[in-house]
XYZ file of C-alpha atoms in Angstrom:
393
model
C -47.920 -116.872 102.646
C -47.208 -115.789 106.227
C -43.459 -115.910 105.479
C -43.914 -113.652 102.457
C -45.951 -111.169 104.505
C -43.335 -111.122 107.247
C -40.558 -110.522 104.717
C -42.582 -107.722 103.096
C -43.254 -106.147 106.476
C -39.561 -106.268 107.374
C -38.620 -104.705 104.027
C -41.196 -101.942 104.489
C -39.944 -101.210 107.990
C -36.375 -100.981 106.708
C -37.427 -98.444 104.083
C -39.137 -96.328 106.750
C -36.047 -96.446 108.962
C -33.819 -95.394 106.034
C -36.144 -92.498 105.162
C -36.215 -91.338 108.789
C -32.428 -91.540 108.915
C -32.078 -89.465 105.748
C -34.515 -86.867 107.098
C -32.533 -86.718 110.337
C -29.277 -86.206 108.435
C -30.859 -83.440 106.313
C -32.213 -81.689 109.420
C -28.810 -81.941 111.096
C -27.086 -80.448 108.033
C -29.587 -77.572 107.972
C -29.003 -76.846 111.661
C -25.234 -76.909 111.215
C -25.474 -74.550 108.236
C -27.754 -72.234 110.221
C -25.345 -72.194 113.147
C -22.390 -71.611 110.828
C -24.041 -68.561 109.286
C -24.923 -67.089 112.650
C -21.535 -67.926 114.128
C -19.823 -65.838 111.442
C -22.358 -63.025 111.241
C -21.116 -59.604 112.307
C -24.552 -57.994 112.647
C -25.069 -56.341 116.001
C -28.482 -55.921 117.617
C -28.283 -53.113 120.173
C -31.032 -52.900 122.735
C -30.736 -49.166 123.305
C -29.052 -46.034 121.961
C -26.025 -46.403 124.231
C -25.302 -49.887 122.895
C -25.711 -48.581 119.327
C -23.173 -45.808 119.865
C -20.667 -48.228 121.382
C -21.012 -50.532 118.375
C -20.456 -47.858 115.708
C -17.946 -45.546 117.392
C -14.495 -45.408 115.814
C -15.695 -47.426 112.819
C -14.866 -46.296 109.303
C -18.298 -47.321 108.027
C -21.417 -48.447 109.858
C -24.365 -49.977 108.013
C -27.601 -49.447 109.948
C -30.771 -51.312 109.079
C -33.822 -49.765 110.746
C -36.618 -52.320 110.908
C -39.461 -53.572 113.062
C -40.219 -56.966 114.545
C -43.506 -57.448 112.685
C -42.291 -56.139 109.312
C -41.747 -58.942 106.779
C -39.673 -56.637 104.539
C -37.297 -56.070 107.467
C -36.778 -59.793 107.978
C -35.911 -60.285 104.301
C -33.399 -57.437 104.288
C -31.852 -58.577 107.577
C -31.049 -61.932 105.977
C -29.310 -60.073 103.116
C -27.381 -57.900 105.584
C -26.257 -61.045 107.423
C -24.891 -62.459 104.172
C -23.315 -59.121 103.280
C -21.509 -58.769 106.606
C -19.419 -61.859 105.870
C -17.510 -59.944 103.157
C -16.047 -57.436 105.633
C -13.961 -57.508 108.761
C -15.080 -55.369 111.650
C -12.303 -52.851 111.076
C -13.628 -51.770 107.655
C -17.390 -51.990 108.232
C -19.755 -52.814 111.035
C -23.369 -53.918 110.540
C -26.227 -53.159 112.900
C -29.893 -54.172 112.890
C -32.190 -51.908 114.899
C -35.719 -52.843 115.964
C -37.570 -49.520 116.035
C -40.593 -51.164 117.651
C -38.543 -51.453 120.865
C -39.350 -48.622 123.263
C -35.641 -48.259 124.088
C -34.822 -47.383 120.471
C -37.944 -45.379 119.573
C -36.406 -41.967 120.349
C -33.331 -42.700 118.245
C -35.451 -43.858 115.287
C -37.532 -40.696 115.508
C -34.408 -38.529 115.679
C -33.281 -40.102 112.381
C -36.733 -39.480 110.837
C -37.390 -43.186 110.255
C -40.946 -43.433 108.912
C -40.807 -46.736 107.036
C -39.248 -50.149 107.460
C -36.757 -51.257 106.455
C -34.631 -48.132 106.026
C -30.935 -48.612 105.285
C -28.612 -45.826 106.461
C -24.831 -45.431 106.448
C -22.435 -43.699 108.825
C -19.030 -42.654 107.452
C -16.326 -41.772 109.997
C -19.046 -40.956 112.519
C -21.122 -38.795 110.153
C -24.517 -39.939 108.828
C -24.800 -39.912 105.060
C -27.330 -37.380 103.828
C -29.526 -39.919 102.089
C -30.526 -43.512 102.668
C -29.868 -46.460 100.378
C -32.793 -46.954 97.984
C -31.296 -49.360 95.477
C -31.952 -53.048 94.883
C -32.161 -55.222 97.988
C -29.566 -57.737 96.920
C -26.085 -58.452 98.249
C -24.230 -57.324 95.111
C -25.602 -53.760 94.672
C -25.435 -53.004 98.404
C -21.863 -54.300 98.512
C -21.005 -52.092 95.531
C -22.433 -49.074 97.384
C -20.392 -49.874 100.516
C -17.183 -50.501 98.555
C -17.575 -47.148 96.798
C -17.870 -45.455 100.177
C -14.849 -47.317 101.568
C -12.824 -46.251 98.528
C -14.017 -42.634 98.836
C -11.161 -40.198 99.020
C -10.563 -36.523 98.317
C -8.187 -35.699 95.464
C -5.294 -33.769 97.005
C -3.785 -31.223 94.601
C -0.817 -28.900 94.926
C -1.097 -26.969 91.646
C -3.435 -23.981 92.088
C -3.788 -23.664 88.312
C -6.030 -26.752 88.458
C -8.686 -24.538 90.031
C -9.857 -22.991 86.757
C -9.711 -26.356 85.029
C -12.083 -27.772 87.630
C -14.401 -24.796 87.230
C -14.547 -25.327 83.468
C -14.981 -29.097 83.451
C -17.328 -29.558 86.379
C -21.033 -30.019 85.687
C -21.869 -30.606 89.352
C -21.321 -28.494 92.395
C -17.972 -28.906 94.054
C -16.335 -27.834 97.290
C -12.665 -26.916 97.513
C -10.632 -26.862 100.674
C -7.277 -25.091 101.031
C -5.073 -26.577 103.765
C -1.506 -26.399 105.023
C -1.341 -30.157 105.689
C -3.372 -33.354 105.349
C -2.563 -34.014 109.011
C -4.454 -30.975 110.246
C -7.695 -31.173 112.229
C -9.390 -28.995 109.598
C -8.516 -31.409 106.796
C -9.724 -34.414 108.811
C -13.051 -32.682 109.518
C -13.370 -31.776 105.828
C -12.752 -35.392 104.783
C -15.277 -36.754 107.274
C -18.037 -34.424 106.113
C -17.236 -34.988 102.433
C -18.148 -38.656 102.793
C -21.650 -37.751 103.919
C -22.227 -35.657 100.788
C -20.104 -37.453 98.205
C -23.210 -38.168 96.085
C -24.228 -34.494 96.040
C -20.900 -32.699 95.486
C -17.371 -33.221 94.225
C -14.627 -32.483 96.752
C -11.040 -31.320 96.225
C -8.256 -30.366 98.613
C -5.367 -28.045 97.773
C -2.416 -28.572 100.098
C 0.334 -26.012 99.844
C 1.874 -23.093 101.668
C -1.400 -21.230 101.967
C -1.851 -18.177 104.144
C -4.834 -19.674 105.953
C -7.318 -22.508 105.709
C -10.263 -21.708 103.424
C -13.302 -23.482 101.970
C -14.981 -22.401 98.737
C -18.170 -23.854 97.258
C -18.427 -23.568 93.477
C -22.146 -23.547 92.787
C -24.216 -23.206 89.637
C -24.136 -20.078 87.502
C -27.369 -18.793 89.051
C -25.891 -18.426 92.542
C -22.128 -18.026 92.122
C -19.467 -19.097 94.624
C -19.729 -19.119 98.394
C -16.804 -18.730 100.810
C -17.021 -20.390 104.228
C -16.853 -17.833 107.024
C -17.690 -19.859 110.122
C -15.662 -21.664 112.764
C -13.496 -24.440 111.306
C -15.037 -27.251 113.339
C -17.057 -30.279 112.313
C -20.668 -29.176 112.740
C -20.126 -25.729 111.209
C -18.428 -27.288 108.187
C -21.189 -29.918 107.979
C -23.971 -27.304 107.953
C -22.208 -25.128 105.392
C -21.498 -28.055 103.037
C -25.051 -29.362 103.436
C -26.472 -26.007 102.403
C -24.132 -25.658 99.439
C -24.466 -29.213 98.162
C -28.251 -29.040 98.254
C -29.421 -27.183 95.134
C -32.302 -24.737 95.524
C -33.991 -26.402 92.554
C -33.332 -30.148 92.420
C -33.458 -32.146 89.228
C -36.100 -34.851 89.674
C -36.128 -38.054 87.631
C -37.869 -41.374 88.107
C -34.687 -42.610 89.823
C -34.723 -40.077 92.675
C -38.460 -39.294 92.729
C -39.168 -41.511 95.748
C -36.629 -39.620 97.844
C -37.964 -36.218 96.750
C -41.648 -37.029 97.162
C -41.234 -38.855 100.485
C -40.681 -35.506 102.231
C -44.431 -34.996 101.661
C -43.986 -31.284 100.961
C -45.769 -29.540 98.078
C -43.682 -29.572 94.915
C -42.947 -26.442 92.920
C -42.153 -27.955 89.526
C -40.487 -26.411 86.506
C -41.250 -28.479 83.405
C -38.450 -27.893 80.906
C -38.058 -29.193 77.370
C -35.056 -31.522 77.474
C -31.729 -30.012 78.491
C -32.335 -26.308 79.042
C -29.733 -24.847 81.447
C -30.676 -21.215 80.778
C -34.278 -21.791 81.819
C -33.195 -23.694 84.930
C -30.680 -20.984 85.912
C -33.209 -18.187 85.462
C -35.795 -20.092 87.486
C -33.226 -20.803 90.221
C -32.409 -17.091 90.490
C -36.112 -16.330 90.839
C -36.589 -19.002 93.519
C -33.589 -17.602 95.398
C -34.957 -14.048 95.225
C -38.630 -14.657 96.015
C -39.261 -17.889 97.941
C -35.998 -19.105 99.426
C -37.482 -18.781 102.926
C -40.231 -21.279 102.002
C -37.907 -24.028 100.778
C -37.602 -27.076 103.011
C -40.252 -25.765 105.398
C -43.342 -25.353 103.206
C -42.318 -26.519 99.707
C -39.626 -28.232 97.658
C -38.547 -26.885 94.290
C -37.634 -29.224 91.427
C -37.130 -29.175 87.685
C -38.087 -32.098 85.438
C -37.801 -32.988 81.782
C -41.397 -32.635 80.617
C -40.767 -35.246 77.939
C -40.386 -37.807 80.741
C -43.488 -36.570 82.598
C -45.854 -36.042 79.677
C -48.748 -37.603 81.592
C -48.441 -34.989 84.339
C -48.566 -32.234 81.731
C -51.593 -33.827 80.083
C -53.508 -33.952 83.379
C -52.761 -30.241 83.778
C -54.113 -29.617 80.247
C -50.634 -28.738 79.027
C -48.490 -30.208 76.271
C -44.805 -30.493 75.468
C -45.221 -27.441 73.251
C -46.379 -25.434 76.307
C -43.037 -25.779 78.086
C -41.499 -24.306 80.084
C -44.368 -24.455 82.565
C -44.436 -23.912 86.340
C -46.717 -25.964 88.591
C -47.346 -26.239 92.320
C -48.566 -29.705 93.317
C -49.731 -30.081 96.938
C -50.866 -33.705 96.413
C -54.425 -32.514 97.182
C -54.545 -30.200 94.177
C -52.269 -28.543 91.642
C -52.164 -25.286 89.728
C -50.014 -24.187 86.797
C -48.738 -20.830 85.608
C -46.752 -19.825 82.566
C -42.992 -19.581 82.976
C -42.930 -16.182 81.278
C -45.677 -14.946 83.617
C -43.569 -15.503 86.752
C -40.537 -13.887 85.106
C -42.133 -10.693 83.844
C -43.550 -9.372 87.130
C -41.626 -9.164 90.374
C -43.309 -11.076 93.217
C -45.551 -13.111 90.873
C -43.930 -16.461 91.758
C -44.281 -15.861 95.486
C -47.906 -14.797 95.111
C -48.669 -17.888 93.003
C -47.092 -20.216 95.579
C -48.749 -18.654 98.647
C -52.188 -18.414 96.993
C -52.041 -22.071 95.907
C -50.952 -23.211 99.369
C -53.869 -21.288 100.903
C -56.344 -22.789 98.428
C -55.057 -26.283 99.170
C -55.235 -25.738 102.924
C -58.874 -24.599 102.666
C -59.946 -27.571 100.529
C -62.120 -30.045 102.402
C -61.558 -32.874 99.911
C -58.812 -33.539 97.391
C -59.260 -32.567 93.754
C -60.605 -35.155 91.308
C -57.436 -34.674 89.258
C -55.011 -36.949 91.081
C -51.374 -35.996 91.340
C -49.174 -38.515 89.543
C -46.382 -37.616 91.956
C -48.405 -39.092 94.821
C -47.885 -42.487 93.146
C -44.097 -42.077 93.341
C -44.034 -42.147 97.150
C -42.531 -45.218 98.899
C -44.576 -48.312 98.030
C -46.224 -50.813 100.373
C -44.698 -53.544 98.215
C -41.242 -52.521 99.560
C -41.943 -51.049 102.987
C -44.062 -51.199 106.116
C -44.882 -47.798 107.554
C -44.184 -46.806 111.131
C -47.736 -45.831 112.141
C -49.168 -49.127 110.902
C -46.440 -51.219 112.545
C -46.843 -49.466 115.906
C -50.638 -49.839 115.698
C -50.151 -53.601 115.447
C -47.917 -53.806 118.534
């Protein structure tokens, strides 16, 4: 009996030793894999603004992830960015992770209006893209976005007759540059800035024996064309293109609603019935004439397909048959007015907007009728917000 017990004990001990050995091998493999990933990662972690600038200067594309140490969403996205960086060499794209909870980076994060973590921004040839990346947080869609930016180029044309063809075929705003050579400083500045706004405008370059360099923005029918008249240097071109590629009245859908609503400015909304370019153009002219000075500072102006936002109309006691309808939604309250009412009397739209803003400002509590657009703001399921993160530090 004692011999059997001894043999059993020896067998049991052997099994334990084998299990410990296998666990040790597994742990070693995990550590090696971890080290391999981090050995090949190209993600920089600057400690201050100077280090950031040195890491992104002279790079074709820089991918910047703004996060915070205590934000779990940031940690998840950083892992994805690490994986993503392995597809690119440092000449084509550089990847940077910034911890906005560090005091040394706080001023830079504020200067880029970072209010939530993580925020993914892109720099093309030294110029920040106008908007951030808001798509799926997976390697494939982010890689697709980066590859599209890397492949971005301006069609260079030599036949001036193409100008009218572009005018006829183009449904979006476009900017045309007329240059003597693609090697000129003006062309290089134009190309750099075009990358920052390639989602908002189409860009074309005509290279021929032109009298002088010129830039023309072909806008919607409500506003007509605009010819650049400033100094042909980077920041002047950037400002002019930004203003011309940003429509006075933006089309809002569920896809871009988060970006529009995140500005937290009251929304002047034109509800249209399906595709209705005449109504949109007439409304745009009115906005340009009466309240252009309020845009971007006190309100944003958008147009939506009321068939997609039927619930918002219902809350306002309106129906699809009521369209077109104009509404100002301050997120505390909203008021509506008939589209024909603002058209028939000069100054009516401005009066409606200013009166509604005053009423909202004087309200002590929000209206019982909740704005559905409030729900379209960035969600806590995807982001941590800067005030909360800094409160926890």
